[in-house]
PDB file of C-alpha atoms in Angstrom:
ATOM      1  CA  MET K 166     -94.649-132.099-224.494  1.00  0.00           C
ATOM      2  CA  ASP K 167     -91.885-129.528-224.234  1.00  0.00           C
ATOM      3  CA  ILE K 168     -90.975-127.819-220.977  1.00  0.00           C
ATOM      4  CA  ILE K 169     -92.491-124.427-221.847  1.00  0.00           C
ATOM      5  CA  ASN K 170     -95.881-125.980-222.683  1.00  0.00           C
ATOM      6  CA  ALA K 171     -95.705-128.041-219.489  1.00  0.00           C
ATOM      7  CA  PHE K 172     -95.393-124.822-217.462  1.00  0.00           C
ATOM      8  CA  LEU K 173     -98.147-123.112-219.473  1.00  0.00           C
ATOM      9  CA  ARG K 174    -100.565-125.902-218.489  1.00  0.00           C
ATOM     10  CA  ARG K 175     -99.933-125.445-214.742  1.00  0.00           C
ATOM     11  CA  LYS K 176    -101.815-122.983-212.536  1.00  0.00           C
ATOM     12  CA  ASN K 177    -100.298-120.118-210.580  1.00  0.00           C
ATOM     13  CA  VAL K 178     -96.878-120.234-212.229  1.00  0.00           C
ATOM     14  CA  LEU K 179     -94.423-117.637-210.971  1.00  0.00           C
ATOM     15  CA  HIS K 180     -91.130-117.314-212.785  1.00  0.00           C
ATOM     16  CA  GLY K 181     -87.963-115.292-212.994  1.00  0.00           C
ATOM     17  CA  THR K 182     -86.409-113.728-216.059  1.00  0.00           C
ATOM     18  CA  LYS K 183     -84.653-114.938-219.184  1.00  0.00           C
ATOM     19  CA  HIS K 184     -80.959-115.766-219.023  1.00  0.00           C
ATOM     20  CA  THR K 185     -78.145-116.221-221.522  1.00  0.00           C
ATOM     21  CA  ASP K 186     -76.332-119.293-222.795  1.00  0.00           C
ATOM     22  CA  ASN K 187     -73.189-117.967-221.076  1.00  0.00           C
ATOM     23  CA  GLU K 188     -74.953-117.809-217.701  1.00  0.00           C
ATOM     24  CA  VAL K 189     -76.217-121.380-218.085  1.00  0.00           C
ATOM     25  CA  HIS K 190     -72.819-122.629-219.232  1.00  0.00           C
ATOM     26  CA  SER K 191     -71.214-120.989-216.187  1.00  0.00           C
ATOM     27  CA  LEU K 192     -73.466-123.007-213.871  1.00  0.00           C
ATOM     28  CA  GLU K 193     -72.646-126.223-215.733  1.00  0.00           C
ATOM     29  CA  LYS K 194     -68.950-125.456-215.416  1.00  0.00           C
ATOM     30  CA  LYS K 195     -69.246-124.823-211.659  1.00  0.00           C
ATOM     31  CA  LEU K 196     -70.939-128.196-211.199  1.00  0.00           C
ATOM     32  CA  GLY K 197     -68.767-130.007-213.740  1.00  0.00           C
ATOM     33  CA  ILE K 198     -71.801-131.421-215.554  1.00  0.00           C
ATOM     34  CA  CYS K 199     -74.056-130.744-218.530  1.00  0.00           C
ATOM     35  CA  PHE K 200     -77.701-129.918-217.945  1.00  0.00           C
ATOM     36  CA  SER K 201     -80.331-131.797-219.919  1.00  0.00           C
ATOM     37  CA  SER K 202     -81.821-129.928-222.878  1.00  0.00           C
ATOM     38  CA  ASP K 203     -85.175-129.290-221.165  1.00  0.00           C
ATOM     39  CA  TYR K 204     -83.478-127.929-218.031  1.00  0.00           C
ATOM     40  CA  LYS K 205     -81.358-125.596-220.194  1.00  0.00           C
ATOM     41  CA  THR K 206     -84.490-124.377-221.995  1.00  0.00           C
ATOM     42  CA  TYR K 207     -86.169-123.784-218.628  1.00  0.00           C
ATOM     43  CA  LEU K 208     -83.170-121.799-217.337  1.00  0.00           C
ATOM     44  CA  LEU K 209     -82.906-119.721-220.509  1.00  0.00           C
ATOM     45  CA  GLU K 210     -86.602-118.859-220.544  1.00  0.00           C
ATOM     46  CA  TYR K 211     -87.484-118.532-216.842  1.00  0.00           C
ATOM     47  CA  GLY K 212     -84.413-118.837-214.612  1.00  0.00           C
ATOM     48  CA  THR K 213     -86.500-120.198-211.769  1.00  0.00           C
ATOM     49  CA  VAL K 214     -90.130-121.257-211.361  1.00  0.00           C
ATOM     50  CA  ALA K 215     -92.652-121.855-208.586  1.00  0.00           C
ATOM     51  CA  TYR K 216     -96.027-123.475-209.262  1.00  0.00           C
ATOM     52  CA  GLU K 217     -98.720-125.237-207.244  1.00  0.00           C
ATOM     53  CA  GLY K 218     -96.521-125.841-204.193  1.00  0.00           C
ATOM     54  CA  HIS K 219     -93.341-126.648-206.157  1.00  0.00           C
ATOM     55  CA  GLU K 220     -90.206-124.500-206.199  1.00  0.00           C
ATOM     56  CA  LEU K 221     -87.690-125.607-208.801  1.00  0.00           C
ATOM     57  CA  THR K 222     -84.019-124.785-208.577  1.00  0.00           C
ATOM     58  CA  GLY K 223     -82.508-122.589-211.222  1.00  0.00           C
ATOM     59  CA  ILE K 224     -80.707-119.292-211.535  1.00  0.00           C
ATOM     60  CA  SER K 225     -81.464-117.482-208.307  1.00  0.00           C
ATOM     61  CA  ASN K 226     -79.818-115.279-205.688  1.00  0.00           C
ATOM     62  CA  SER K 227     -81.446-117.516-203.078  1.00  0.00           C
ATOM     63  CA  LYS K 228     -79.020-120.272-202.005  1.00  0.00           C
ATOM     64  CA  ARG K 229     -82.034-122.494-201.398  1.00  0.00           C
ATOM     65  CA  LEU K 230     -83.202-122.190-205.012  1.00  0.00           C
ATOM     66  CA  ASN K 231     -79.896-121.772-206.836  1.00  0.00           C
ATOM     67  CA  VAL K 232     -79.096-125.038-208.645  1.00  0.00           C
ATOM     68  CA  VAL K 233     -75.371-124.864-207.860  1.00  0.00           C
ATOM     69  CA  ASP K 234     -75.839-124.182-204.138  1.00  0.00           C
ATOM     70  CA  ALA K 235     -78.632-126.759-203.769  1.00  0.00           C
ATOM     71  CA  THR K 236     -76.685-129.450-205.626  1.00  0.00           C
ATOM     72  CA  GLU K 237     -73.471-128.850-203.697  1.00  0.00           C
ATOM     73  CA  ARG K 238     -75.350-128.873-200.379  1.00  0.00           C
ATOM     74  CA  GLU K 239     -77.269-132.060-201.151  1.00  0.00           C
ATOM     75  CA  ASN K 240     -74.243-133.845-202.642  1.00  0.00           C
ATOM     76  CA  CYS K 241     -72.426-133.371-199.317  1.00  0.00           C
ATOM     77  CA  ASP K 242     -75.308-135.010-197.456  1.00  0.00           C
ATOM     78  CA  ARG K 243     -76.057-137.793-199.954  1.00  0.00           C
ATOM     79  CA  LYS K 244     -73.038-139.788-201.029  1.00  0.00           C
ATOM     80  CA  GLN K 245     -75.260-142.246-202.927  1.00  0.00           C
ATOM     81  CA  VAL K 246     -76.142-139.684-205.628  1.00  0.00           C
ATOM     82  CA  ILE K 247     -74.324-140.101-208.905  1.00  0.00           C
ATOM     83  CA  ASN K 248     -72.042-137.197-209.861  1.00  0.00           C
ATOM     84  CA  ASN K 249     -73.888-136.427-213.106  1.00  0.00           C
ATOM     85  CA  MET K 250     -77.059-135.313-211.287  1.00  0.00           C
ATOM     86  CA  TYR K 251     -78.201-131.905-210.118  1.00  0.00           C
ATOM     87  CA  VAL K 252     -81.032-130.903-207.790  1.00  0.00           C
ATOM     88  CA  ILE K 253     -84.230-129.745-209.457  1.00  0.00           C
ATOM     89  CA  GLU K 254     -86.324-129.546-206.275  1.00  0.00           C
ATOM     90  CA  CYS K 255     -85.981-129.990-202.530  1.00  0.00           C
ATOM     91  CA  ALA K 256     -89.399-130.961-201.212  1.00  0.00           C
ATOM     92  CA  ASN K 257     -88.489-129.757-197.700  1.00  0.00           C
ATOM     93  CA  ILE K 258     -90.281-132.722-196.163  1.00  0.00           C
ATOM     94  CA  ASP K 259     -88.810-136.029-195.020  1.00  0.00           C
ATOM     95  CA  GLY K 260     -85.501-135.254-196.743  1.00  0.00           C
ATOM     96  CA  ILE K 261     -87.031-135.729-200.192  1.00  0.00           C
ATOM     97  CA  VAL K 262     -84.968-134.320-203.060  1.00  0.00           C
ATOM     98  CA  PHE K 263     -85.607-134.603-206.802  1.00  0.00           C
ATOM     99  CA  TRP K 264     -82.610-134.817-209.128  1.00  0.00           C
ATOM    100  CA  GLN K 265     -82.116-134.706-212.870  1.00  0.00           C
ATOM    101  CA  ALA K 266     -79.386-136.663-214.612  1.00  0.00           C
ATOM    102  CA  GLU K 267     -77.557-135.343-217.657  1.00  0.00           C
ATOM    103  CA  ASP K 268     -79.651-137.681-219.839  1.00  0.00           C
ATOM    104  CA  GLY K 269     -82.809-135.900-218.607  1.00  0.00           C
ATOM    105  CA  LYS K 270     -84.220-138.614-216.342  1.00  0.00           C
ATOM    106  CA  ILE K 271     -85.625-137.542-212.971  1.00  0.00           C
ATOM    107  CA  TYR K 272     -84.853-139.380-209.709  1.00  0.00           C
ATOM    108  CA  ARG K 273     -85.910-139.055-206.082  1.00  0.00           C
ATOM    109  CA  THR K 274     -83.911-139.581-202.898  1.00  0.00           C
ATOM    110  CA  ASP K 275     -84.874-139.342-199.262  1.00  0.00           C
ATOM    111  CA  TYR K 276     -82.244-139.280-196.527  1.00  0.00           C
ATOM    112  CA  ASP K 277     -80.004-142.285-197.240  1.00  0.00           C
ATOM    113  CA  SER K 278     -81.946-143.939-200.078  1.00  0.00           C
ATOM    114  CA  GLU K 279     -80.513-144.797-203.449  1.00  0.00           C
ATOM    115  CA  PRO K 280     -81.914-142.662-206.308  1.00  0.00           C
ATOM    116  CA  GLN K 281     -85.314-143.975-207.419  1.00  0.00           C
ATOM    117  CA  PHE K 282     -86.470-143.342-210.996  1.00  0.00           C
ATOM    118  CA  VAL K 283     -89.462-140.969-211.220  1.00  0.00           C
ATOM    119  CA  CYS K 284     -89.906-140.028-214.892  1.00  0.00           C
ATOM    120  CA  ASP K 285     -88.098-139.468-218.194  1.00  0.00           C
ATOM    121  CA  SER K 286     -87.773-135.668-218.284  1.00  0.00           C
ATOM    122  CA  LEU K 287     -88.337-132.338-216.561  1.00  0.00           C
ATOM    123  CA  SER K 288     -91.293-131.820-218.900  1.00  0.00           C
ATOM    124  CA  ASP K 289     -92.883-135.050-217.608  1.00  0.00           C
ATOM    125  CA  TYR K 290     -92.158-134.024-214.013  1.00  0.00           C
ATOM    126  CA  VAL K 291     -93.794-130.606-214.409  1.00  0.00           C
ATOM    127  CA  ALA K 292     -96.759-132.044-216.323  1.00  0.00           C
ATOM    128  CA  ASN K 293     -97.491-134.889-213.910  1.00  0.00           C
ATOM    129  CA  TYR K 294     -96.288-133.994-210.411  1.00  0.00           C
TER     130      TYR K 294
END
């Protein structure tokens, strides 16, 4: 399932606006990484999304939801996270943070834990969590 269809199957989806390739590339450059293809598609189409109690990072004026700000903040607190990951969601409970690696895989950390594999893609995450 692609990321757009995954969002279309969720209830109560709120989203931002479309963005350009240049805007997405600028975020990648700031973080020094490449986003996975499904995260790029998500950013281009929606910018940011909230659904069923989830608030995903993306392109946002809110430092809490902006992927660059969230990733930089969490990287300072979590030295165990690999440099090629970026925050897709801060659960705001028990220090739980969900990360996506450049290869698209999703991981979870809490406080000082090593990243634990969750699923293969953002599409899987949105469809199943």
